[in-house]
Amino acid sequence: MNALPREVLKWIQSLDLSISVKNPKWDFSNGYLVAEILSWYHPKEINMHCYNNGTSIQSKILNWNLLETFFKNTNYTIDKDVVEGTIHCKNAAAEVLVE
């Protein structure tokens, strides 16, 4: 997790996620960890059994579509370019998303 600031790294580690983050560019691309992080703060709105920790583009799109619905319902604002960059493992996109 070399590109994340130390305080962000400590926060992620404190959540005791099911998957340890080693490479944010890859680890956040399918949206699974994003959903897991959000489930800590919104357990009634995020149902982890609906998310797939797969690497296929279909898995990524399904997960991010579910997250987009959550974002709309909770008034979170996430830049679509950041989401697209995260899905396609663009440099620094996942880091921007998590920060």
Coordinates of N, CA, C and O in Angstrom, one line a residue, residues 11 15 43 47-48 50 57 79-80:
W11 N -6.2 3.8 9.1 CA -7.6 3.7 9.2 C -8.1 2.4 8.5 O -8.9 1.7 9.1
L15 N -10.0 -1.3 10.3 CA -11.3 -1.8 9.9 C -11.3 -3.4 9.9 O -12.4 -4.0 9.8
P43 N -24.2 -0.4 7.8 CA -24.5 -1.8 7.7 C -25.9 -2.2 7.2 O -26.0 -3.3 6.7
N47 N -25.3 -4.6 1.8 CA -25.4 -6.0 2.1 C -24.3 -6.7 1.3 O -24.3 -6.9 0.1
M48 N -23.3 -7.1 2.1 CA -22.1 -7.7 1.4 C -22.3 -9.0 0.7 O -21.6 -9.3 -0.3
C50 N -24.4 -9.3 -1.5 CA -24.7 -8.9 -2.9 C -23.5 -8.6 -3.8 O -23.6 -8.5 -5.0
I57 N -14.7 -8.1 -15.6 CA -15.3 -6.8 -15.8 C -16.7 -6.8 -15.4 O -17.3 -5.8 -14.9
D79 N -16.8 11.1 -8.1 CA -16.6 11.5 -9.5 C -16.5 10.2 -10.3 O -15.8 9.3 -10.0
K80 N -17.3 10.2 -11.4 CA -17.4 9.1 -12.3 C -16.0 8.7 -12.9 O -15.7 7.6 -13.2

